[in-house]
Amino acid sequence: MVVFVSLPEPAMPDQLPPNPAGTLLNKFPQGSLPMGKEATKDGLQARGQWASKAEFLLAVAGQIIGLGNVWRFPYLCYKNGGGVFFVPYLLFLVLCGIPLFLLETSLGQYTSLGGVSAWRNMCPLFGGLGYASQVMILHGCVYYIVILAWALLYLSYSFQAELPWSHCNNTWNTSHECNIFRVLIMRLETVLVLTPAACVLRREVLRLSSTLDGLGPISWKLALCLATVWLICYFCVWKGVKSTGKVVYLTATFPYVMLFVLLVRGATLPGATQGIIYYLKPNVTRLADPQVWMDAGTQIFFSYGICLGSLTALGSYNKYNNDCYKDSFMLCLLNSATSFLAGFAIFSVLGFMAEEQGVDIGTVAQSGPGLAFIAYPRAVAMMPVPQLWAVCFFLMIIMLGLDTQFVSLEALMTSVTDLYPHLIRRGHRRELLLLFVCIVCFLVGLVMVTPGGLYVFQIYDHFSCSGASLLLLSIFQSLAIGWVYGAERFSANIRDMTGYSPLPFFNLCWKYLTPIVCTATFIFSLVRWSPLSLGKGLVAPVWATTLGWILTLSSVSLLPIWAIYALVTTPGTLTQRFQILCSPVETPSLTFHHLSNQSAIPSSPSLPLTEKSKMTRQTLDNNVTVAAARSVGCVRAEGQL
């Protein structure tokens, strides 16, 4: 049996007493508790682990591969110079995406803790990073699932004998507004004539109001769809990784089946070649536009799930010796490849649509909801057996969004459970807490299924998980690991888990390149900031913008708030406080007893991660043979309890 035991470091005369290091953390009961007999005696449920590596890979793939890969990346590629867009995209991927992805995944695997507890243990002064990420996840859970409610309603319409977005004979159409022969108008702006697909979205699904003066009554159809999706999410997560690990086999793989089917179908349509040419046609002059680089950076941060704490939570259920280094490269490659291939599936269909209507593809190329709920359904309606392709498309949209939603929910529950294990890991308390979170998020989300709900949705989408928030968290994550904890020490942690060191390039990224690139992008986003456009010629008023910035500050403000609180409550002089809060916490919660199976050993005092010590073999009282202690603070031991 291979176990990892943390041993106390011999006291040094010039060191601070070890007890104050855990003072701040001990105010909040937390930690990864042992699993097995000790946990059973205490009445606590096991924390759990992935049953196989495939479950981890599928769960992370489901989290990071979502709607943005299908409805945002292809459009950005087309808009920003076709093939040349890959230059800034790959640059941001190498300098920011992969380094931060590896950082968060390995952080969770090394500590076996969720986002909040991991940061509070590794770098207590930056514990606010964990809290900020969880608030952003909570915001995302409220509004992201509304898209799935729209898709579910569209899916129900897809079983009709005649698709409602293929004609103007619906009850919500008016003779002067709907015109099936009109050139497609997809933007939510004030227009005189709309296509049937635009009418379905605006008049039937959203029932969009023309002003921000009032929200209006709740749409019972959308409310029922929203409740259905929340119910599915609850039962996907309610048993933790035991249920999540099984569901991802369907939700993470099914979208690829549908994407492949749509890709093959799209490639056989007339005009598909022209659409793909527009998708990849290079325009080198676009590289001189700073907005192109900004779009590439924000796409990386949005599509890779960085700074949301979900990667840390998912990685925490890995076995200690899992090769998270190779996993990170493989998952990043899969994510970007999916975005690239999705462009062929989307633009082949849009090329067909443009040829059928005799217009330029720039007229029909859109991103976001305009693509998923107007352009693509209209194109599907022109195909033979349109119901089949409509069902395939909306099932793909639902599956893409569903696993992102419930994996984020799992990450949130992991962080809360690791903070209060003695309180939550008993009986059915976790299931009840999850039910409470789902109900509260559902009730808040009802605001977004009203006639004015789209405007609230846009405010949430633009501000709560915005580029500014993600960039700030990325900067401080890099500073915390690169300078406070130590990039070299973190690389040593990865070497202890995987058996080999990551490339020195990652140390350079964590210390210099990633924070510099993120800071430059953040400054540029502030310089180019403009009020949010809500569509239909509406610009977000002052109160809406204020509400948006409150959503942003609700997460990022937790960084300075936590740092100030930590400094105030930690004993010692100011210098001693900084020294304590910039060192890994010396508490049993950093006892990394990672096992090859589900058994566990009782916690023991952790070996501080501040020293690179080496210890000889010795026999413990319980006959556990301990090997040489590694510089990362863990001791590999072989033997039997």
XYZ file of C-alpha atoms in Angstrom:
641
model
C 0.000 0.000 0.000
C 1.324 3.458 -0.856
C 0.337 6.304 1.410
C 1.398 9.882 1.812
C 2.113 11.036 5.331
C 2.977 14.564 6.405
C 5.386 14.854 9.293
C 6.088 17.859 11.508
C 9.227 19.830 10.785
C 11.794 20.134 13.604
C 11.470 23.503 15.307
C 14.163 26.031 14.404
C 15.200 28.731 16.853
C 14.757 31.588 14.403
C 11.329 30.501 13.202
C 7.951 31.767 14.294
C 5.888 29.399 16.421
C 3.897 27.114 14.111
C 0.571 27.588 15.837
C -0.224 31.143 14.625
C -0.028 29.961 11.031
C -3.267 28.117 11.389
C -5.031 30.676 13.586
C -6.920 32.359 10.794
C -7.891 29.138 9.104
C -8.997 27.471 12.303
C -11.706 30.081 12.745
C -13.504 28.202 9.978
C -13.707 24.423 10.266
C -12.529 22.964 7.005
C -10.212 20.480 5.359
C -10.190 17.304 3.462
C -11.185 14.652 5.896
C -9.968 11.083 5.928
C -12.064 8.511 4.177
C -12.651 5.030 5.415
C -12.997 3.670 8.911
C -12.057 6.870 10.719
C -14.643 8.766 8.759
C -17.255 6.118 9.463
C -16.664 6.246 13.210
C -17.132 9.997 13.153
C -20.346 9.701 11.162
C -18.870 11.631 8.218
C -19.334 10.579 4.633
C -16.291 9.959 2.435
C -15.218 12.868 0.247
C -15.054 10.612 -2.800
C -12.797 10.164 -5.806
C -13.251 9.681 -9.524
C -13.918 6.011 -10.233
C -11.629 6.249 -13.256
C -9.484 8.736 -15.079
C -12.025 8.823 -17.888
C -14.585 10.342 -15.523
C -12.201 13.190 -14.686
C -11.356 13.861 -18.312
C -15.004 13.812 -19.385
C -16.073 16.019 -16.478
C -13.452 18.652 -17.282
C -14.209 18.400 -20.991
C -17.897 18.890 -20.234
C -17.084 21.937 -18.118
C -14.803 23.757 -20.538
C -16.423 22.745 -23.845
C -19.701 24.604 -23.940
C -21.845 26.918 -25.994
C -19.014 29.386 -26.606
C -17.127 26.792 -28.643
C -20.044 26.442 -31.043
C -21.661 29.840 -31.234
C -18.842 32.283 -30.395
C -15.482 31.041 -31.672
C -16.492 30.441 -35.339
C -17.990 33.914 -35.591
C -14.951 35.554 -33.972
C -12.695 33.702 -36.391
C -14.744 34.910 -39.364
C -15.020 38.492 -38.074
C -11.367 38.899 -37.108
C -9.557 37.888 -40.257
C -10.306 34.201 -40.726
C -7.188 32.066 -40.448
C -5.013 34.906 -39.095
C -7.177 34.986 -35.961
C -5.310 31.879 -34.870
C -2.152 33.975 -34.371
C -3.466 35.968 -31.356
C -5.616 33.031 -30.269
C -2.668 30.633 -30.047
C -0.514 33.296 -28.392
C -3.050 33.790 -25.601
C -3.513 30.040 -25.373
C 0.208 29.435 -24.811
C 0.882 32.405 -22.520
C -2.307 32.381 -20.439
C -4.682 29.509 -21.195
C -2.513 26.434 -20.692
C -0.414 27.821 -17.771
C -3.490 28.847 -15.777
C -5.318 25.641 -16.684
C -2.393 23.570 -15.391
C -2.118 25.768 -12.303
C -5.727 25.303 -11.226
C -5.966 21.597 -12.051
C -2.734 20.667 -10.274
C -3.623 22.890 -7.311
C -6.791 20.883 -6.724
C -5.051 17.537 -7.196
C -2.192 18.457 -4.857
C -4.383 19.657 -1.997
C -7.464 17.438 -2.511
C -9.503 20.518 -1.644
C -12.027 22.705 -3.422
C -11.286 26.205 -4.690
C -11.731 28.095 -1.419
C -9.872 25.740 0.918
C -7.051 25.129 -1.564
C -6.142 28.816 -1.798
C -6.550 29.393 1.927
C -4.112 26.561 2.603
C -1.531 27.227 -0.078
C -1.438 31.031 0.169
C -3.686 32.347 2.984
C -3.284 36.017 2.026
C -4.892 35.254 -1.357
C -7.749 33.185 0.069
C -10.138 35.698 -1.469
C -9.399 34.133 -4.847
C -11.369 31.068 -3.799
C -14.335 33.055 -2.506
C -14.412 35.313 -5.585
C -14.455 32.334 -7.937
C -17.361 30.738 -6.083
C -19.415 33.933 -6.271
C -18.789 34.014 -10.020
C -19.913 30.383 -10.288
C -23.074 31.263 -8.378
C -23.814 34.143 -10.748
C -23.173 31.868 -13.714
C -25.514 29.209 -12.388
C -28.322 31.777 -12.228
C -28.223 33.045 -15.811
C -26.419 30.400 -17.899
C -29.165 27.839 -17.377
C -31.739 30.226 -18.873
C -30.194 29.503 -22.296
C -30.962 25.827 -21.736
C -34.576 26.721 -20.969
C -34.783 28.478 -24.337
C -33.222 25.474 -26.061
C -35.607 23.060 -24.341
C -38.597 25.068 -25.550
C -37.187 25.073 -29.079
C -36.647 21.331 -28.813
C -40.330 20.842 -28.002
C -41.259 22.876 -31.086
C -38.962 20.696 -33.227
C -41.405 17.771 -33.032
C -44.189 19.651 -34.802
C -45.202 18.552 -38.292
C -44.295 22.000 -39.599
C -41.509 23.879 -37.827
C -42.848 27.231 -36.531
C -39.751 29.101 -37.767
C -40.376 27.960 -41.351
C -43.592 29.925 -41.962
C -45.550 33.008 -40.904
C -48.858 31.291 -40.036
C -48.265 31.191 -36.294
C -50.619 32.799 -33.790
C -47.925 35.271 -32.705
C -47.174 36.495 -36.243
C -48.689 39.617 -37.756
C -49.037 40.130 -41.495
C -47.024 43.346 -41.587
C -44.178 42.048 -39.407
C -43.366 38.535 -40.633
C -42.138 37.932 -44.159
C -40.601 34.611 -45.114
C -39.054 36.084 -48.269
C -37.382 38.931 -46.445
C -33.574 38.868 -46.261
C -32.734 37.476 -42.828
C -32.651 40.024 -40.020
C -31.250 38.488 -36.851
C -30.049 41.269 -34.609
C -32.454 42.222 -31.845
C -32.966 45.722 -33.173
C -36.000 47.755 -34.120
C -36.986 46.596 -37.603
C -40.145 46.631 -39.674
C -39.958 43.116 -41.060
C -38.666 39.922 -39.421
C -38.130 36.406 -40.632
C -40.255 33.637 -39.066
C -37.250 32.482 -36.983
C -36.761 35.955 -35.549
C -40.486 36.156 -34.788
C -40.383 32.865 -32.881
C -37.558 34.114 -30.675
C -38.872 37.610 -30.058
C -42.643 37.098 -30.014
C -43.136 33.565 -28.697
C -40.076 32.526 -26.679
C -38.827 35.791 -25.189
C -41.959 37.894 -25.690
C -39.508 40.741 -25.655
C -40.618 44.110 -24.331
C -39.556 47.298 -26.076
C -38.421 49.161 -22.949
C -36.642 48.555 -19.647
C -39.427 50.167 -17.629
C -40.899 46.876 -16.382
C -40.200 43.180 -16.425
C -43.747 42.027 -17.084
C -45.381 38.670 -16.258
C -43.447 35.414 -16.107
C -43.677 33.183 -19.176
C -45.078 29.918 -17.815
C -43.625 27.922 -20.709
C -40.095 29.150 -20.059
C -40.578 28.825 -16.307
C -41.566 25.177 -16.747
C -38.542 24.564 -18.999
C -36.283 26.290 -16.470
C -37.644 24.126 -13.643
C -37.128 20.994 -15.752
C -33.493 21.826 -16.468
C -32.832 22.626 -12.801
C -34.367 19.297 -11.809
C -32.045 17.482 -14.222
C -29.040 19.370 -12.856
C -29.977 18.500 -9.283
C -30.086 14.766 -9.898
C -26.830 14.952 -11.881
C -25.010 16.392 -8.863
C -26.921 15.211 -5.786
C -24.615 12.255 -5.036
C -21.407 14.171 -5.738
C -18.770 12.658 -7.997
C -20.560 9.303 -7.793
C -23.388 10.674 -9.924
C -21.503 13.401 -11.790
C -18.850 10.940 -12.930
C -21.474 8.715 -14.542
C -23.610 11.418 -16.163
C -20.669 12.969 -18.024
C -20.304 9.796 -20.082
C -23.491 10.929 -21.843
C -23.425 14.717 -21.620
C -19.760 15.103 -22.635
C -19.794 12.656 -25.547
C -23.253 13.155 -27.068
C -22.513 16.704 -28.340
C -19.590 15.304 -30.344
C -21.877 12.786 -31.994
C -24.319 15.527 -32.918
C -21.537 17.866 -34.023
C -20.147 15.168 -36.311
C -23.617 14.467 -37.760
C -24.208 18.167 -38.414
C -20.708 18.535 -39.872
C -21.270 15.699 -42.344
C -24.698 17.017 -43.254
C -23.447 20.580 -43.643
C -20.546 19.537 -45.869
C -22.979 17.947 -48.342
C -25.125 21.074 -48.737
C -24.783 23.419 -51.736
C -22.865 26.541 -50.784
C -20.996 24.808 -47.956
C -17.614 25.395 -49.591
C -18.260 29.118 -49.846
C -19.203 29.264 -46.191
C -16.010 27.486 -45.117
C -13.939 29.846 -47.289
C -15.484 32.810 -45.498
C -14.752 31.112 -42.194
C -11.010 30.669 -42.843
C -10.184 33.279 -45.494
C -7.128 35.114 -44.103
C -7.044 38.881 -43.794
C -3.620 39.825 -42.448
C -4.509 43.506 -42.040
C -6.861 42.597 -39.186
C -3.877 41.859 -36.939
C -3.302 45.608 -36.660
C -6.657 46.030 -34.908
C -6.283 45.805 -31.092
C -9.870 44.546 -30.818
C -8.842 41.335 -32.591
C -6.326 40.604 -29.847
C -8.884 41.467 -27.183
C -11.392 39.052 -28.727
C -8.773 36.283 -28.786
C -7.897 36.824 -25.129
C -11.467 36.910 -23.874
C -12.334 33.782 -25.872
C -9.501 31.886 -24.143
C -10.626 32.954 -20.677
C -14.286 32.264 -21.333
C -13.891 28.890 -23.040
C -11.281 27.370 -20.719
C -13.213 27.858 -17.476
C -10.258 29.657 -15.902
C -10.593 31.409 -12.522
C -13.998 29.888 -11.743
C -12.696 27.322 -9.254
C -14.252 24.442 -11.166
C -10.925 23.093 -12.449
C -9.534 23.076 -8.908
C -12.598 21.260 -7.576
C -12.559 18.646 -10.327
C -8.834 18.080 -9.930
C -9.263 17.564 -6.184
C -11.018 14.238 -6.789
C -8.004 12.824 -8.640
C -5.563 10.353 -7.189
C -2.363 12.011 -6.040
C -0.149 10.456 -8.711
C -2.441 11.265 -11.626
C -0.554 12.860 -14.516
C -2.324 16.221 -14.415
C 0.432 17.722 -16.585
C -0.376 15.622 -19.652
C -4.098 15.836 -18.886
C -3.955 19.628 -19.070
C -2.294 19.586 -22.488
C -4.736 17.000 -23.794
C -7.829 18.844 -22.547
C -6.635 22.203 -23.862
C -5.978 20.643 -27.257
C -9.428 19.045 -27.239
C -11.095 22.338 -26.354
C -9.441 24.359 -29.110
C -9.870 21.573 -31.670
C -13.591 21.408 -30.882
C -13.933 25.160 -31.447
C -12.094 24.871 -34.764
C -14.166 21.945 -36.033
C -17.419 23.557 -34.880
C -16.679 26.372 -37.297
C -16.894 23.957 -40.227
C -20.253 22.609 -39.022
C -21.674 26.104 -38.511
C -20.333 27.936 -41.559
C -21.075 25.136 -43.988
C -24.739 25.522 -43.057
C -24.564 29.337 -43.123
C -22.974 29.131 -46.589
C -25.897 27.010 -47.733
C -28.307 29.512 -46.223
C -26.622 32.466 -47.945
C -26.734 30.708 -51.322
C -30.402 29.797 -50.917
C -31.292 33.415 -50.168
C -28.885 34.898 -52.694
C -27.168 37.148 -50.153
C -23.638 37.608 -48.865
C -22.693 35.346 -45.982
C -21.894 38.420 -43.901
C -25.648 39.030 -43.766
C -26.383 35.718 -42.079
C -23.215 35.194 -39.995
C -23.956 35.840 -36.337
C -22.787 34.723 -32.918
C -24.446 33.862 -29.625
C -28.221 33.461 -29.358
C -28.616 35.015 -32.800
C -26.855 32.001 -34.295
C -28.390 29.275 -32.127
C -31.985 30.458 -32.134
C -32.412 32.376 -35.401
C -29.796 31.662 -38.062
C -29.285 27.935 -37.606
C -32.997 27.047 -37.129
C -33.782 29.012 -40.290
C -31.105 27.085 -42.164
C -32.373 23.786 -40.782
C -35.863 24.609 -42.024
C -34.499 24.638 -45.586
C -33.165 21.060 -45.356
C -35.025 17.843 -46.118
C -36.542 16.300 -42.955
C -35.971 19.538 -40.992
C -37.434 18.105 -37.784
C -34.608 15.562 -37.521
C -31.858 18.159 -37.869
C -33.616 20.564 -35.527
C -33.827 17.880 -32.830
C -30.138 17.024 -33.314
C -29.070 20.644 -33.105
C -31.032 21.586 -29.994
C -30.106 18.364 -28.219
C -26.483 19.306 -28.869
C -27.057 22.800 -27.459
C -28.744 21.386 -24.348
C -26.020 18.810 -23.715
C -23.251 21.355 -24.257
C -24.766 23.693 -21.713
C -26.021 21.052 -19.291
C -22.672 19.549 -18.333
C -21.125 23.007 -17.986
C -23.978 23.914 -15.645
C -23.978 20.890 -13.361
C -20.183 20.596 -13.232
C -20.054 24.227 -12.086
C -22.672 23.353 -9.507
C -20.555 20.400 -8.373
C -17.539 22.709 -8.009
C -19.576 25.069 -5.835
C -20.782 22.231 -3.611
C -17.249 20.857 -3.326
C -15.903 24.166 -2.054
C -18.686 24.624 0.485
C -18.424 21.019 1.694
C -14.653 21.272 2.129
C -15.126 24.424 4.172
C -17.568 22.816 6.607
C -17.101 19.037 6.363
C -18.254 18.279 9.905
C -21.471 20.175 9.263
C -22.346 19.002 5.724
C -20.947 15.477 5.331
C -23.566 13.903 7.551
C -26.765 12.153 6.550
C -28.492 13.918 3.684
C -27.295 17.416 4.516
C -25.359 17.785 1.288
C -28.404 16.844 -0.780
C -30.558 19.305 1.175
C -28.027 22.112 0.766
C -27.839 21.408 -2.959
C -31.636 21.491 -3.177
C -31.660 24.848 -1.395
C -29.073 26.292 -3.801
C -31.004 25.030 -6.838
C -34.310 26.467 -5.591
C -32.797 29.876 -4.809
C -31.062 30.069 -8.204
C -34.281 28.987 -9.926
C -36.289 31.697 -8.169
C -33.743 34.378 -9.092
C -33.680 33.067 -12.660
C -37.436 33.580 -13.002
C -36.661 37.260 -13.486
C -35.050 36.314 -16.792
C -38.096 34.515 -18.216
C -40.180 37.673 -18.271
C -40.636 40.043 -21.249
C -37.828 42.212 -19.861
C -35.778 39.232 -18.768
C -33.453 39.286 -21.779
C -32.114 42.655 -20.661
C -31.422 41.312 -17.161
C -29.783 38.282 -18.754
C -27.502 40.508 -20.823
C -26.484 42.517 -17.754
C -25.612 39.318 -15.881
C -23.736 37.927 -18.859
C -21.735 41.100 -19.464
C -20.803 41.955 -15.875
C -21.075 39.031 -13.440
C -18.577 36.717 -15.184
C -17.092 39.420 -17.352
C -13.664 39.682 -18.884
C -12.644 42.256 -16.272
C -13.404 39.875 -13.393
C -11.659 36.921 -15.019
C -8.607 38.972 -15.927
C -8.215 40.345 -12.388
C -8.449 36.888 -10.867
C -5.952 35.576 -13.433
C -3.459 38.290 -12.519
C -3.673 37.576 -8.787
C -3.561 33.807 -9.288
C -0.317 34.173 -11.199
C 1.144 36.500 -8.576
C 0.122 34.198 -5.722
C 1.756 31.105 -7.235
C 4.597 32.762 -9.145
C 5.867 35.118 -6.450
C 4.309 34.381 -3.059
C 4.157 30.594 -3.021
C 6.966 30.234 -5.535
C 6.837 29.027 -9.122
C 9.772 26.671 -8.579
C 8.162 25.170 -5.492
C 4.886 24.667 -7.348
C 6.763 22.945 -10.166
C 8.295 20.688 -7.506
C 4.785 19.864 -6.295
C 3.820 18.824 -9.821
C 7.002 16.775 -10.108
C 6.134 14.950 -6.886
C 2.713 14.037 -8.290
C 3.678 13.161 -11.856
C 7.281 12.016 -11.475
C 8.740 14.693 -13.754
C 8.984 18.474 -13.792
C 6.938 20.699 -16.093
C 8.771 22.770 -18.680
C 10.680 25.764 -17.256
C 8.514 27.845 -19.570
C 5.628 27.492 -17.106
C 7.667 29.055 -14.309
C 8.328 31.967 -16.652
C 4.616 32.259 -17.432
C 3.450 32.151 -13.807
C 5.991 34.783 -12.773
C 6.110 37.150 -15.734
C 4.341 36.427 -18.995
C 0.818 35.549 -17.802
C 0.388 38.511 -15.388
C 1.876 40.923 -17.945
C -0.408 39.775 -20.768
C -3.478 39.717 -18.489
C -2.684 43.192 -17.126
C -2.254 44.633 -20.615
C -5.529 43.059 -21.744
C -7.322 44.364 -18.648
C -6.077 47.918 -19.213
C -7.089 47.739 -22.845
C -10.578 46.552 -21.886
C -10.957 49.563 -19.574
C -9.754 52.000 -22.241
C -12.159 50.574 -24.818
C -15.066 50.276 -22.397
C -18.458 51.488 -23.609
C -21.999 51.190 -22.202
C -23.674 47.853 -22.808
C -25.954 47.703 -25.855
C -29.132 45.776 -25.049
C -30.423 45.536 -28.626
C -33.475 47.080 -30.252
C -31.564 50.370 -30.168
C -31.432 50.357 -26.364
C -28.312 51.246 -24.419
C -28.067 50.224 -20.790
C -29.105 53.191 -18.616
C -27.070 54.360 -15.643
C -28.983 52.218 -13.150
C -28.454 49.086 -15.256
C -24.730 49.791 -15.614
C -24.512 50.431 -11.862
C -26.232 47.120 -11.183
C -23.769 45.439 -13.517
C -20.717 46.840 -11.755
C -22.198 45.775 -8.425
C -22.326 42.221 -9.799
C -18.681 42.535 -10.843
C -17.579 43.933 -7.478
C -19.532 41.256 -5.596
C -16.811 38.825 -6.633
C -13.551 40.736 -7.155
C -14.012 42.849 -4.013
C -13.603 39.693 -1.940
C -9.871 39.682 -2.731
C -9.017 42.866 -0.769
C -11.725 42.196 1.824
C -10.263 38.797 2.664
C -6.685 40.111 2.650
C -7.585 42.913 5.091
C -9.541 40.527 7.316
C -6.645 38.076 7.331
C -4.142 40.754 8.284
C -6.364 42.099 11.064
C -7.131 38.728 12.673
C -3.669 37.140 12.414
C -1.526 37.641 15.573
C 1.959 39.145 15.554
C 3.629 42.237 14.162
C 2.785 43.412 10.660
C 5.926 41.768 9.276
C 5.117 38.519 11.067
C 1.544 38.623 9.778
C 2.694 38.949 6.181
C 5.210 36.174 6.752
C 2.514 33.895 8.161
C -0.093 34.732 5.497
C 2.373 34.284 2.649
C 3.337 30.792 3.844
C 1.342 27.563 3.448
C -0.850 26.873 6.456
C 0.523 24.381 8.996
C -2.674 22.601 9.946
C -3.966 19.043 9.595
C -6.030 20.280 6.683
C -2.886 20.186 4.564
C -2.282 16.525 5.347
C -2.208 15.012 1.920
C -3.068 11.392 2.568
C -3.688 10.446 -1.065
C -4.197 6.737 -1.451
C -4.439 4.377 -4.358
C -7.840 3.236 -3.102
C -10.618 4.624 -0.928
C -9.008 3.834 2.415
C -7.357 6.489 4.507
C -5.235 7.096 7.537
C -5.835 9.514 10.380
C -4.606 13.054 9.873
C -1.244 14.040 11.213
C 0.442 17.442 11.433
C 1.482 18.617 8.008
C 5.015 19.168 6.920
C 5.378 22.862 6.019
C 5.833 23.484 2.324
C 8.384 26.210 3.029
C 11.339 23.860 3.470
C 12.927 21.339 1.174
C 13.911 18.690 3.695
C 14.922 15.116 3.285
C 14.284 12.428 5.887
C 15.561 8.894 6.232
C 13.412 5.807 6.524
C 11.989 5.154 9.934
C 9.338 2.952 11.495
C 6.223 4.569 12.897
C 4.251 3.255 15.863
C 1.672 1.754 13.519
C 4.354 0.006 11.395
C 4.061 2.428 8.484
C 7.389 2.606 6.677
C 8.141 6.159 5.618
C 10.358 6.965 2.678
C 12.366 10.131 2.125
C 10.321 13.295 2.577
C 10.007 15.327 -0.569
C 10.564 19.023 -0.798
C 6.888 19.557 -1.394
C 5.968 18.538 2.128
C 4.679 15.022 1.528
C 6.379 11.760 2.477
C 5.816 8.673 0.397
C 5.461 5.633 2.621
C 4.994 1.989 1.921
C 3.580 -0.464 4.364
C 0.348 -1.500 5.956
C -1.632 0.067 8.742
